[in-house]
């Protein structure tokens, strides 16, 4: 393993490596977006190249699609796949009920569509993403560009009646210009600090004209895998309430890191 790999990257890799154990030959797999999901895509690519694993992947962003093709994974659209066996993705926050905030990378719409079109969703993460209550991470809300200022005003007005601690919102920027999602939409980040009722907030947000989707993933995640910098992994299953522990041997994973030398 390269000496420059940070402890957080080691933790992300450990979670990703454990998650791909759930991928079986012939599966249709949703491929998440973000730094942790990128490790998972690399791991799957190695399994395809070295072990002959036969899968198709449905990426949740253009950058994930590019990486998947680079490592040898066959990429198809959700329309072609129709339904998926499994989606593996990261998260910006998760709570004890495995509700999530996602969208820090700007791909929340495709991520939510793909995850809900899957038999199960596995979230791979590190311990820093675990919170007692969602909201410390800004909640992304994808909005159409037309009238986005009005939509933002409606969001702020609605927040005044919600059980949240903060109500500041900000248009996400890419340099000096609005950040554009793969669908050509904008993102309004809501700095709420604490979300008392995520389910209610998600439902109300999506009723606002101009809102396409929000980054609250409620009752979607089935398992979370938490990686540690020392290779330890904890697997929590919300469906049966089980918790198990394992360890990834980094010394046996040198092929994964060959492109980082």
PDB file of N, CA and C in Angstrom, residues 87 211 257:
ATOM      1  N   UNK A  87     -27.277  -2.068  -4.768  1.00  0.00           N
ATOM      2  CA  UNK A  87     -26.579  -0.803  -4.970  1.00  0.00           C
ATOM      3  C   UNK A  87     -25.621  -0.597  -3.805  1.00  0.00           C
ATOM      4  N   UNK A 211     -38.564  22.077  -6.794  1.00  0.00           N
ATOM      5  CA  UNK A 211     -37.699  21.077  -6.164  1.00  0.00           C
ATOM      6  C   UNK A 211     -37.811  19.771  -6.937  1.00  0.00           C
ATOM      7  N   UNK A 257      -3.965  -0.843  -5.379  1.00  0.00           N
ATOM      8  CA  UNK A 257      -3.266   0.413  -5.231  1.00  0.00           C
ATOM      9  C   UNK A 257      -2.200   0.648  -6.301  1.00  0.00           C
TER      10      UNK A 257
END
